[in-house]
Amino acid sequence: MSMAHEDYDAAMRAMEESYEKAIKQLESAQERGVILGLDILGLGAVERMDVDVLLSKYPDTFNLYILALEEISKQDNKDKMSYYEIAGIHGLPFRAWSDVTDGPIANGYCPHGTVLFPTWHRAYLLMIEQTLYYHMHRIAESFPESERKRWVDAVKNFRHPFWDYYRPRDYRPSGKQAKYPGVQDSENRETKVDWEFSVPKVFTEPVIQVVRPQSEGKWTVMDNPLFTYEFLSDPPMQEQWDAYDEKVLEDEKKRGTDLSTVWFSNRAQTVRYPRKNRDLISMVTKMNQTIQMNRAPGVEYLVHMMENEEYKKYETFAATGLEDDGETPIQTPLANGSLEGLHNRYHLIIGGTGGHMSRVPTAAFDPIFWLHHTNIDRYFAIWQAVHDGWITDVASDYGTYELLPFKTDKTVEEGQKFWNNNSLRNVSDLGYTYSDISGTKQEVLENLRHNYVWSLHTTLSRNIPDEPPSNMAPIDVMKTQFFTFVHPDPVKAIDGEKKHEKTWPTKKLVVEDPSELQFAVHPDEFEKSDEELLAGLPAGTRLIRQWYIDSKVLRNAHDDAFSIYYFLGGLDKDEPECYHHEATLIALDHIFVNSQRNCKNCATQAAKKAYAFNTSPITSKLLTYVENNELPLECLHPKNVLAFMNANLKWRVLGSHMVPLKDEDVDLKVSVSSTISFLYPEEIVPKFHAASAFHEVTGINGRFEKVMA
């Protein structure tokens, strides 16, 4: 054997020994409830992938992931690193995790509504990622010796997958188009699209096929652990759940609510879009329709946060809340949204009213929670790759602020026992990465645009093709071995509900001559026509007008989660269970909070009368109205849009238990705002020109001011 071969073999043995040592460290960490981060494995920063990509690219790895998720889901709830106990950190059961009670958080750990939101959840993901990896390795080691190396090597490709909300899951050309409630087709009250943006099939199929260590290489059917989580028996938790529900009934009785209309989550297993109170059935079609209806506004929201310089401040981007004084908004006239705001919206979009994901105490038990949050962490990492801001820009001591209850052995600072913000800053130091964050800042932004902006209305498509790049093409997972025994279900309309008399916006509802309206004073630019604004600019320059609904709300006023639904036009059924799927729904917000008695952070915010701020991009929705000649919106000029919205904008506020709320119950303030940008020839990034708020639509004097570049 040559010296080169000997050196290679020695290097390989050293790597194997180092890896085995790291696995023993993981075992010790799991026993002690300590999070190390998978960088200790010495494998570098391994890519986290969309779940469909992981399934198709590394099927053995995905197979082990499913087996590990099944294993930890069935572990005794007394095991601190079981699925039950890890999920319980986010809410129920309301008790200390692994005896971590010291520090500022004595009752509940989640920092929703604060600038700690992104980093706390990053540590939380490290916990589930490490736990799954450890169990995947154990399972791989239990395969027959002849196959063992194949499976052990497959584990090394694992990092926790995410669900990319804006990746198409199917291509459905003319004649087979996906349908969802909308205003494109007035007669059928629906919108049709070629590309389907549904939830990945791995979340909607109740069973799945896998290879088990004892199955001799044969595929066996099992319950799909990504479909639902079945709650374990835990009398103390049931008592707390009883108390939680009883408090809701007590509060609603005081408000005079008909208690028979109050919905509660079932106690047997997690569901999404339950059909009725305490139901065990998830309505997949309705969930997918809601995802499709909110896709374009979501893409606008994401791209706006990454491109807009107003979001370069960490505190503006991170959360929906206020500065430390409890009074100063961390948002600005151009940046009323946040990472947390987009995150909150998807808790509602995924869970639906009455679903476990829509409520803080139960959200983390739904297996989709972890892939949802990994996607939010991906957005956080993209923002970091584009901007230099960090949490210490808010307050220097935030860098070393302990994120309970996440223990660590990585003592960057003397005496450190828990993960802090500084130790979570660089994802590569934590053993993972995302394909979206490689390259320069400009390359990261261009990659983001090419991956997502293609799916927007052509008015907003930024000089790029109107189809997904090859890396974003749909993957037919139903043809993989995991699902070959299952046939995909067809896309259906809303459960065959009876069509009601149309209540579209009509010309009779709108002022015939918009100039007659007495609008507030705004920058002169908003009074100009498109031609006037484009005068003198290079030939081929495009004018982009974008519109938003902005909200301000007392976040803890309801002492639980609640939602706001915005409509342009009448409702078929003005009933809470129908709001998600009204054809005229143009936006929604979700205020994702816990009860004060179960969350010290929530109680503190309530005492400060903290507000939550959010924004809802509505440009794509408005363009659908413009294109439908039966509807009275001619263009996106303010005089047309404001007259239209003044006559037709409506909203409803709904508590998480299907209880209608009044605006004054939550001190809701609503405003409409707009921006003007120019997209120059050969450019992809529009150049901001002006912005303004239009309070006359809702009659509310908010905190927004006009802004000019």
XYZ file of C-alpha atoms in Angstrom:
709
model
C 0.000 0.000 0.000
C 1.359 3.403 -0.958
C 2.021 6.151 1.560
C -0.803 8.193 0.006
C -3.289 5.373 0.581
C -2.078 4.909 4.135
C -2.501 8.625 4.820
C -5.990 8.546 3.331
C -7.015 5.526 5.403
C -5.611 7.116 8.544
C -7.512 10.320 7.843
C -10.749 8.378 7.309
C -10.270 6.458 10.564
C -9.633 9.713 12.403
C -12.823 11.187 10.956
C -14.835 8.132 11.986
C -13.395 8.222 15.501
C -14.163 11.925 15.781
C -17.725 11.328 14.581
C -18.262 8.475 17.045
C -16.982 10.704 19.834
C -19.434 13.417 18.787
C -22.301 10.903 18.835
C -21.394 10.019 22.422
C -21.455 13.731 23.240
C -24.939 13.922 21.737
C -26.042 10.976 23.859
C -24.775 12.680 27.008
C -26.414 15.960 25.991
C -29.750 14.246 25.416
C -29.611 12.691 28.872
C -28.872 16.074 30.465
C -31.242 18.169 28.352
C -28.391 20.182 26.823
C -28.320 21.531 23.254
C -24.944 21.347 21.551
C -25.724 22.195 17.934
C -24.817 19.725 15.196
C -21.598 21.535 14.316
C -19.950 19.248 16.891
C -20.261 16.400 14.371
C -17.459 17.895 12.291
C -19.495 17.658 9.083
C -19.538 21.376 8.398
C -22.676 23.393 7.712
C -25.118 20.901 6.199
C -28.001 22.333 4.176
C -31.539 22.461 5.526
C -33.935 21.696 2.657
C -37.575 21.960 1.720
C -39.267 18.765 2.855
C -40.116 17.642 -0.703
C -36.504 18.174 -1.765
C -35.197 16.162 1.193
C -37.669 13.365 0.436
C -36.674 13.125 -3.234
C -32.950 13.862 -2.994
C -32.138 11.836 0.124
C -34.888 9.194 0.508
C -32.906 7.155 3.045
C -32.424 10.257 5.175
C -36.118 11.106 4.956
C -36.977 7.499 5.845
C -34.927 7.749 9.043
C -36.425 11.158 9.828
C -39.939 9.693 9.739
C -38.895 6.764 11.942
C -37.199 9.078 14.446
C -40.214 11.387 14.593
C -42.415 8.377 15.260
C -40.060 7.200 18.005
C -39.868 10.464 19.941
C -43.627 11.005 19.554
C -44.242 7.788 21.470
C -41.684 8.374 24.206
C -42.815 8.639 27.798
C -43.770 12.206 28.617
C -41.448 12.103 31.614
C -38.458 12.094 29.239
C -37.339 15.721 29.010
C -36.248 15.262 25.381
C -39.414 13.502 24.227
C -41.598 15.148 21.599
C -44.249 15.801 24.225
C -41.924 17.651 26.591
C -40.132 19.606 23.857
C -43.446 20.741 22.346
C -44.683 21.602 25.829
C -42.032 24.312 26.197
C -44.151 26.465 23.873
C -47.330 26.227 25.967
C -49.232 23.361 27.556
C -48.429 21.802 29.951
C -47.759 24.982 31.927
C -44.803 23.827 34.003
C -41.056 24.275 34.179
C -39.089 22.288 31.623
C -36.228 20.301 33.185
C -36.532 22.412 36.358
C -35.541 25.624 34.543
C -37.386 28.222 36.604
C -34.723 30.793 37.442
C -34.296 34.004 35.495
C -36.879 36.508 34.308
C -39.396 33.965 32.979
C -41.166 32.078 35.742
C -44.288 31.024 33.867
C -43.867 30.265 30.192
C -40.828 30.890 28.021
C -42.001 32.189 24.618
C -40.921 35.774 23.826
C -43.639 36.592 21.283
C -43.968 40.294 20.624
C -40.337 40.988 21.562
C -37.073 41.314 19.647
C -36.038 37.924 21.068
C -38.592 36.172 18.863
C -36.200 35.067 16.034
C -33.314 33.894 18.215
C -35.408 32.103 20.855
C -37.059 30.017 18.162
C -33.673 29.371 16.520
C -32.524 27.729 19.751
C -35.816 25.831 19.947
C -35.191 24.387 16.475
C -31.687 23.307 17.477
C -33.291 21.262 20.247
C -35.653 19.303 17.983
C -32.978 18.980 15.271
C -30.448 17.489 17.692
C -33.039 15.145 19.174
C -34.134 13.845 15.788
C -30.531 13.404 14.623
C -29.641 11.399 17.722
C -32.624 9.074 17.274
C -31.987 8.735 13.540
C -28.453 7.575 14.317
C -29.719 5.066 16.877
C -32.204 3.668 14.380
C -29.553 3.496 11.632
C -27.284 1.538 13.974
C -30.048 -1.041 14.465
C -30.183 -2.025 10.772
C -28.535 -5.341 9.822
C -24.770 -5.109 9.635
C -24.760 -5.572 5.857
C -26.872 -2.404 5.449
C -25.739 -0.431 8.457
C -23.143 1.808 6.803
C -25.653 2.913 4.165
C -28.090 4.061 6.829
C -25.508 5.594 9.164
C -24.155 7.633 6.249
C -27.705 8.716 5.371
C -28.101 10.328 8.792
C -25.229 12.689 8.021
C -27.299 14.408 5.317
C -29.951 15.408 7.833
C -30.739 18.870 9.010
C -34.278 19.803 9.933
C -36.404 20.351 6.800
C -38.638 23.339 6.172
C -41.871 23.972 4.319
C -41.341 26.644 1.674
C -44.809 28.233 1.489
C -44.118 29.724 -1.936
C -42.699 26.700 -3.729
C -45.244 25.302 -6.220
C -46.343 21.734 -5.467
C -47.996 21.001 -8.811
C -48.388 22.368 -12.343
C -51.992 22.408 -13.540
C -52.241 23.986 -17.030
C -55.422 25.130 -18.771
C -58.320 22.777 -18.188
C -56.821 21.366 -15.006
C -56.150 24.576 -13.141
C -56.241 24.779 -9.367
C -59.292 26.670 -8.103
C -59.901 28.666 -4.967
C -62.421 31.310 -3.818
C -61.726 34.640 -5.515
C -62.972 37.347 -7.849
C -61.301 36.401 -11.129
C -64.462 34.552 -12.252
C -67.483 36.488 -10.996
C -70.036 33.874 -12.024
C -68.422 30.995 -10.127
C -66.805 33.178 -7.478
C -63.410 31.607 -7.963
C -59.887 32.217 -9.181
C -57.933 29.723 -11.302
C -54.152 29.320 -11.449
C -51.721 27.085 -13.334
C -49.425 26.579 -10.379
C -50.711 24.991 -7.192
C -49.198 26.213 -3.912
C -50.696 23.685 -1.514
C -49.293 22.238 1.677
C -46.818 19.405 0.895
C -48.449 15.990 0.648
C -46.339 14.674 3.521
C -48.622 16.630 5.869
C -51.939 15.441 4.449
C -51.509 11.701 3.904
C -52.483 9.735 7.056
C -50.195 6.806 6.227
C -46.761 6.470 4.679
C -44.423 3.636 3.640
C -40.959 3.193 5.146
C -38.188 0.648 5.479
C -37.683 -0.449 9.080
C -34.554 -2.047 10.551
C -36.430 -5.335 11.008
C -38.357 -5.328 7.704
C -35.569 -6.996 5.692
C -35.498 -4.192 3.169
C -39.233 -4.358 2.501
C -41.465 -1.303 2.586
C -44.033 -1.312 5.380
C -47.009 0.951 6.010
C -47.147 3.092 9.152
C -49.139 6.023 10.521
C -47.613 9.219 9.171
C -46.168 11.192 12.134
C -46.263 14.411 10.063
C -50.027 14.097 9.604
C -50.991 14.485 13.255
C -49.729 14.094 16.806
C -51.706 11.968 19.254
C -51.610 13.390 22.765
C -50.257 11.173 25.522
C -52.075 10.671 28.786
C -51.031 13.363 31.252
C -53.613 14.118 33.996
C -51.890 17.365 35.148
C -51.994 18.690 31.581
C -55.653 17.726 31.229
C -56.411 19.657 34.408
C -54.623 22.715 33.015
C -56.440 22.331 29.709
C -59.750 22.153 31.594
C -58.864 25.325 33.492
C -57.851 27.043 30.246
C -61.166 26.189 28.567
C -63.186 27.064 31.670
C -61.542 30.504 31.790
C -62.588 31.061 28.173
C -66.187 30.107 28.953
C -66.180 32.343 32.028
C -64.917 35.328 30.031
C -67.370 34.765 27.189
C -70.273 34.386 29.602
C -69.424 37.825 31.015
C -69.446 39.226 27.483
C -72.895 37.766 26.882
C -71.719 35.282 24.255
C -73.887 32.299 23.352
C -71.639 29.610 24.850
C -72.850 27.015 22.346
C -70.946 28.934 19.643
C -67.563 28.740 21.422
C -65.130 26.295 19.777
C -62.406 24.333 21.581
C -59.574 22.126 20.337
C -59.987 18.391 20.749
C -57.785 16.591 23.266
C -57.025 13.405 21.291
C -54.827 14.606 18.426
C -53.822 17.731 16.532
C -56.044 18.873 13.669
C -55.994 21.610 11.034
C -59.243 23.261 10.007
C -61.586 21.152 12.133
C -65.119 20.904 10.760
C -66.736 21.702 14.077
C -66.114 22.080 17.801
C -63.586 19.515 19.155
C -63.584 17.696 15.799
C -60.940 15.095 14.878
C -61.213 15.632 11.125
C -58.898 18.038 9.286
C -60.313 19.681 6.157
C -57.340 19.523 3.793
C -59.118 21.153 0.860
C -59.978 24.231 2.886
C -56.440 24.487 4.242
C -54.989 24.316 0.725
C -57.424 26.916 -0.558
C -56.441 29.285 2.242
C -52.753 28.736 1.469
C -53.386 29.484 -2.203
C -55.487 32.580 -1.441
C -52.718 34.039 0.733
C -49.747 33.088 -1.430
C -49.372 36.306 -3.469
C -49.703 38.658 -0.462
C -47.176 36.480 1.356
C -44.621 36.720 -1.446
C -45.099 40.492 -1.553
C -44.617 40.630 2.225
C -41.420 38.544 2.125
C -39.769 40.389 -0.753
C -40.735 43.770 0.699
C -39.025 42.942 4.015
C -35.813 41.878 2.295
C -35.595 44.718 -0.241
C -36.839 47.680 1.757
C -34.053 49.550 3.523
C -36.468 50.438 6.325
C -36.232 46.813 7.466
C -32.464 46.938 7.882
C -32.933 47.659 11.596
C -33.139 44.393 13.502
C -35.887 45.569 15.836
C -38.073 46.669 12.915
C -37.684 43.346 11.137
C -37.876 40.989 14.123
C -41.159 41.519 15.946
C -44.642 43.022 15.994
C -44.143 44.904 19.253
C -42.654 48.010 20.827
C -39.363 49.333 22.072
C -38.423 48.658 25.690
C -40.271 51.766 26.886
C -43.529 50.061 25.917
C -44.639 53.115 23.954
C -42.404 53.631 20.925
C -43.356 51.628 17.819
C -40.436 49.756 16.306
C -42.098 49.957 12.900
C -41.814 52.907 10.512
C -44.112 54.370 7.827
C -42.452 52.134 5.234
C -42.083 49.046 7.420
C -45.212 48.181 9.338
C -44.690 44.421 8.993
C -42.208 42.053 10.598
C -40.879 38.507 10.514
C -43.098 37.716 13.478
C -46.113 39.213 11.716
C -45.645 36.941 8.692
C -45.080 34.016 11.064
C -48.283 34.761 12.981
C -50.294 34.806 9.784
C -49.157 31.298 8.869
C -50.113 29.910 12.251
C -53.677 30.884 11.325
C -53.377 29.850 7.665
C -52.161 26.385 8.700
C -54.377 25.757 11.708
C -57.565 27.510 10.730
C -59.978 28.750 13.360
C -60.173 26.027 15.996
C -57.000 24.239 14.869
C -54.135 23.578 17.274
C -51.621 25.629 15.252
C -53.715 28.778 15.707
C -53.257 28.818 19.495
C -50.035 29.353 21.416
C -50.611 26.672 24.118
C -51.049 23.838 21.588
C -49.250 24.975 18.404
C -45.954 23.132 18.897
C -47.669 19.755 19.179
C -48.683 19.876 15.515
C -45.721 18.348 13.596
C -46.022 21.030 10.911
C -45.003 23.608 13.542
C -41.337 22.639 13.237
C -41.197 22.894 9.445
C -43.086 26.186 9.582
C -40.578 27.593 12.065
C -37.586 26.274 10.136
C -38.889 28.258 7.169
C -39.197 31.355 9.360
C -35.605 30.785 10.516
C -34.629 30.584 6.830
C -36.155 34.019 6.261
C -34.228 35.245 9.303
C -30.996 33.878 7.804
C -31.741 35.519 4.432
C -32.306 38.835 6.175
C -28.983 38.391 8.006
C -27.227 37.720 4.705
C -28.601 40.971 3.265
C -28.399 43.250 6.321
C -25.784 43.879 8.998
C -28.137 44.691 11.864
C -28.251 42.599 15.021
C -30.121 42.485 18.279
C -27.341 44.316 20.140
C -28.202 47.382 18.056
C -31.319 47.577 20.235
C -29.570 47.129 23.590
C -26.040 45.912 24.223
C -27.062 43.499 26.975
C -29.406 41.647 24.619
C -26.396 39.869 23.149
C -25.817 37.907 26.349
C -29.496 37.679 27.343
C -30.215 34.082 28.369
C -32.783 32.271 26.240
C -34.525 29.933 28.648
C -34.851 26.986 28.939
C -32.185 26.117 26.357
C -29.087 24.811 28.135
C -25.670 24.715 26.512
C -22.138 23.527 27.186
C -20.773 26.156 24.808
C -19.575 28.710 27.325
C -18.653 31.625 25.096
C -19.072 33.966 28.050
C -17.863 33.080 31.535
C -20.533 31.358 33.595
C -22.857 30.916 30.618
C -25.371 28.077 31.133
C -27.960 28.873 28.481
C -27.880 29.824 24.829
C -27.879 33.552 24.219
C -28.377 35.732 21.173
C -24.716 36.187 20.313
C -24.076 32.439 20.291
C -26.925 31.989 17.793
C -25.942 34.689 15.326
C -24.116 32.651 12.657
C -25.976 29.584 11.397
C -22.782 28.028 10.018
C -21.462 27.911 13.591
C -24.542 25.854 14.480
C -23.903 23.164 11.876
C -26.441 24.124 9.217
C -27.040 26.472 6.316
C -29.583 27.300 3.602
C -28.932 27.399 -0.134
C -30.607 30.832 -0.163
C -27.798 32.557 1.751
C -24.728 31.728 -0.325
C -23.021 34.522 -2.238
C -22.876 38.284 -1.911
C -25.734 40.392 -0.580
C -26.724 41.269 -4.132
C -26.645 37.614 -5.193
C -28.803 36.614 -2.219
C -31.414 39.216 -3.172
C -31.362 38.228 -6.836
C -31.785 34.574 -5.873
C -34.774 35.487 -3.698
C -36.413 37.397 -6.532
C -35.865 34.681 -9.127
C -37.232 32.022 -6.780
C -40.421 33.852 -5.835
C -41.301 37.028 -7.738
C -42.081 35.043 -10.917
C -45.330 33.924 -9.262
C -46.673 37.455 -8.753
C -48.947 39.331 -11.123
C -47.019 40.439 -14.224
C -47.342 44.057 -13.072
C -45.089 43.120 -10.155
C -42.908 40.482 -11.815
C -39.736 42.577 -12.052
C -38.484 41.741 -15.585
C -38.042 38.021 -14.915
C -39.709 34.913 -16.453
C -43.229 34.022 -15.306
C -42.411 30.437 -14.410
C -40.336 28.925 -11.614
C -36.609 28.348 -12.060
C -35.606 24.688 -12.349
C -34.621 24.477 -8.681
C -38.179 25.443 -7.697
C -40.030 23.063 -10.020
C -42.750 20.941 -8.365
C -41.740 17.474 -7.193
C -44.290 14.687 -7.610
C -43.763 13.005 -4.248
C -46.811 10.789 -4.785
C -44.771 8.768 -7.284
C -42.067 8.033 -4.738
C -41.989 4.769 -2.826
C -43.228 6.549 0.292
C -46.676 7.057 -1.275
C -47.041 4.655 -4.208
C -50.038 3.015 -2.565
C -51.890 6.367 -2.362
C -53.535 8.313 -5.175
C -53.569 12.125 -4.990
C -56.975 13.643 -4.356
C -58.363 16.110 -6.911
C -58.624 19.774 -6.086
C -62.240 20.513 -5.183
C -64.405 23.578 -4.675
C -65.528 24.431 -1.159
C -67.264 21.218 -0.143
C -70.166 21.728 -2.536
C -71.607 24.597 -0.531
C -74.746 26.188 -1.950
C -74.086 29.309 -3.997
C -75.585 32.434 -2.485
C -76.712 35.632 -4.101
C -73.709 37.572 -5.322
C -72.654 40.527 -3.211
C -69.726 41.758 -5.288
C -68.638 45.367 -5.113
C -70.736 47.199 -7.700
C -70.565 50.570 -9.361
C -73.601 51.579 -7.325
C -71.501 51.280 -4.181
C -68.726 53.488 -5.490
C -68.648 57.230 -6.015
C -68.981 57.771 -9.770
C -66.457 60.620 -9.858
C -63.567 59.889 -7.448
C -62.452 63.522 -7.635
C -65.497 64.486 -5.580
C -64.068 62.763 -2.514
C -62.253 64.999 -0.062
C -58.983 63.118 0.365
C -56.330 63.979 2.918
C -53.228 65.877 1.841
C -50.528 63.559 0.471
C -47.288 63.996 -1.429
C -47.912 65.596 -4.799
C -46.567 62.441 -6.435
C -49.730 60.572 -5.488
C -51.876 63.115 -7.336
C -49.962 62.618 -10.582
C -50.993 60.238 -13.336
C -48.783 57.346 -14.382
C -47.736 59.275 -17.477
C -46.718 62.313 -15.417
C -44.658 60.186 -13.034
C -42.852 58.419 -15.876
C -42.124 61.612 -17.816
C -38.401 62.121 -18.322
C -37.438 58.617 -17.175
C -35.636 56.129 -19.471
C -37.840 54.431 -22.063
C -39.122 51.107 -20.774
C -39.230 52.204 -17.124
C -42.216 50.715 -15.312
C -44.223 52.361 -12.563
C -45.114 50.089 -9.646
C -47.835 51.149 -7.240
C -48.191 48.925 -4.197
C -50.971 48.977 -1.626
C -51.198 47.798 1.980
C -53.690 47.491 4.803
C -51.951 48.401 8.071
C -53.201 47.638 11.553
C -52.505 48.539 15.150
C -54.113 46.499 17.920
C -53.851 46.045 21.694
C -52.158 42.666 21.605
C -53.374 41.241 24.926
C -56.855 42.770 24.954
C -58.581 39.421 24.359
C -56.208 37.500 26.673
C -55.813 34.923 23.906
C -55.111 34.721 20.189
C -57.433 36.509 17.773
C -57.614 37.258 14.059
C -58.627 40.062 11.705
C -60.165 39.293 8.302
C -60.345 41.995 5.607
C -62.832 41.875 2.723
C -63.423 43.958 -0.408
C -67.118 43.562 -1.068
C -69.944 41.574 0.455
C -69.725 38.207 2.185
C -71.601 35.119 1.009
C -71.999 34.041 4.611
C -71.213 36.486 7.372
C -70.410 33.566 9.666
C -67.078 33.021 11.488
C -66.441 29.521 10.140
C -66.713 30.868 6.563
C -64.363 33.866 6.766
C -61.291 31.942 5.585
C -62.910 31.083 2.274
C -64.917 34.129 1.313
C -64.229 35.070 -2.301
C -63.797 38.720 -1.291
C -61.199 38.014 1.426
C -58.109 40.076 0.583
C -56.002 39.887 3.753
C -55.808 38.523 7.266
C -53.829 39.143 10.453
C -53.336 36.854 13.425
C -52.441 38.106 16.897
C -50.602 35.105 18.329
C -50.662 35.536 22.108
C -51.205 33.375 25.180
C -53.314 33.958 28.269
C -51.671 36.255 30.829
C -51.980 33.754 33.644
C -50.015 31.185 31.633
C -47.365 33.512 30.215
C -45.352 36.030 32.199
C -44.218 37.764 29.019
C -47.879 38.227 28.019
C -48.766 39.571 31.471
C -45.893 42.063 31.275
C -47.004 43.247 27.839
C -50.607 43.541 29.006
C -49.535 45.693 31.965
C -47.663 47.983 29.548
C -50.679 48.043 27.206
C -48.427 46.830 24.408
C -49.660 47.075 20.838
C -49.006 44.797 17.879
C -48.458 46.261 14.420
C -48.776 44.497 11.098
C -49.203 45.051 7.392
C -51.041 43.154 4.665
C -49.912 43.631 1.047
C -53.004 43.721 -1.181
C -51.614 44.769 -4.579
C -52.033 41.369 -6.239
C -55.585 41.136 -4.939
C -56.429 44.629 -6.242
C -55.026 43.757 -9.665
C -57.473 40.857 -9.864
C -60.294 43.345 -9.323
C -58.826 45.615 -12.008
C -58.733 42.778 -14.547
C -62.332 41.720 -13.913
C -64.321 44.133 -16.047
C -67.465 43.420 -14.048
C -65.915 45.040 -10.986
C -65.551 48.831 -10.601
C -61.797 49.269 -10.136
C -60.098 50.711 -13.206
C -56.492 51.069 -12.050
C -54.226 51.401 -8.998
C -54.171 55.206 -8.916
C -55.083 56.473 -5.416
C -58.270 58.226 -6.525
C -59.590 54.973 -7.967
C -58.367 52.671 -5.206
C -59.461 54.921 -2.356
C -62.952 55.408 -3.749
C -63.257 51.662 -4.252
C -61.970 50.767 -0.802
C -63.907 53.527 0.909
C -67.105 51.942 -0.392
C -66.186 48.282 -0.041
C -63.534 47.610 2.624
C -64.876 45.623 5.566
C -63.260 43.610 8.340
C -64.184 41.185 11.059
C -62.340 40.421 14.313
C -62.587 36.846 15.552
C -61.319 35.217 18.740
C -59.504 31.877 18.531
C -62.567 30.090 19.895
C -64.761 31.311 16.997
C -66.092 34.223 19.060
C -66.738 37.514 17.170
C -65.103 40.581 18.727
C -65.722 44.294 18.280
C -63.038 46.746 17.134
C -63.163 48.481 20.505
C -62.634 45.153 22.317
C -59.070 45.067 20.998
C -58.582 48.800 20.258
C -58.162 48.070 16.556
C -56.952 50.853 14.255
C -56.832 50.286 10.502
C -55.194 52.382 7.792
C -54.415 52.027 4.098
C -51.009 52.951 2.676
C -49.306 52.968 -0.699
C -45.847 53.219 -2.228
C -44.575 54.307 -5.623
C -41.467 52.692 -7.117
C -39.778 52.708 -10.516
C -38.438 49.594 -12.208
C -35.786 50.661 -14.686
C -34.967 48.655 -17.841
C -32.774 45.606 -17.243
C -33.143 46.030 -13.479
C -34.769 43.609 -11.050
C -34.949 45.774 -7.931
C -37.479 48.635 -8.078
C -36.236 51.990 -6.814
C -38.442 53.440 -4.083
C -39.859 56.888 -4.841
C -42.619 57.821 -2.362
C -45.019 56.465 0.262
C -48.073 57.717 2.070
C -50.925 56.580 4.310
C -54.559 57.249 3.473
C -56.545 57.428 6.693
C -59.680 58.710 4.985
C -60.555 55.161 3.922
C -61.172 54.107 7.516
C -61.491 57.486 9.187
C -58.649 56.664 11.523
C -55.877 59.062 12.422
C -53.003 56.647 12.800
C -49.325 57.229 13.360
C -48.355 57.081 9.687
C -46.721 59.996 7.907
C -45.895 60.696 4.278
C -42.442 59.671 3.122
C -40.425 60.660 0.082
C -37.166 59.243 -1.204
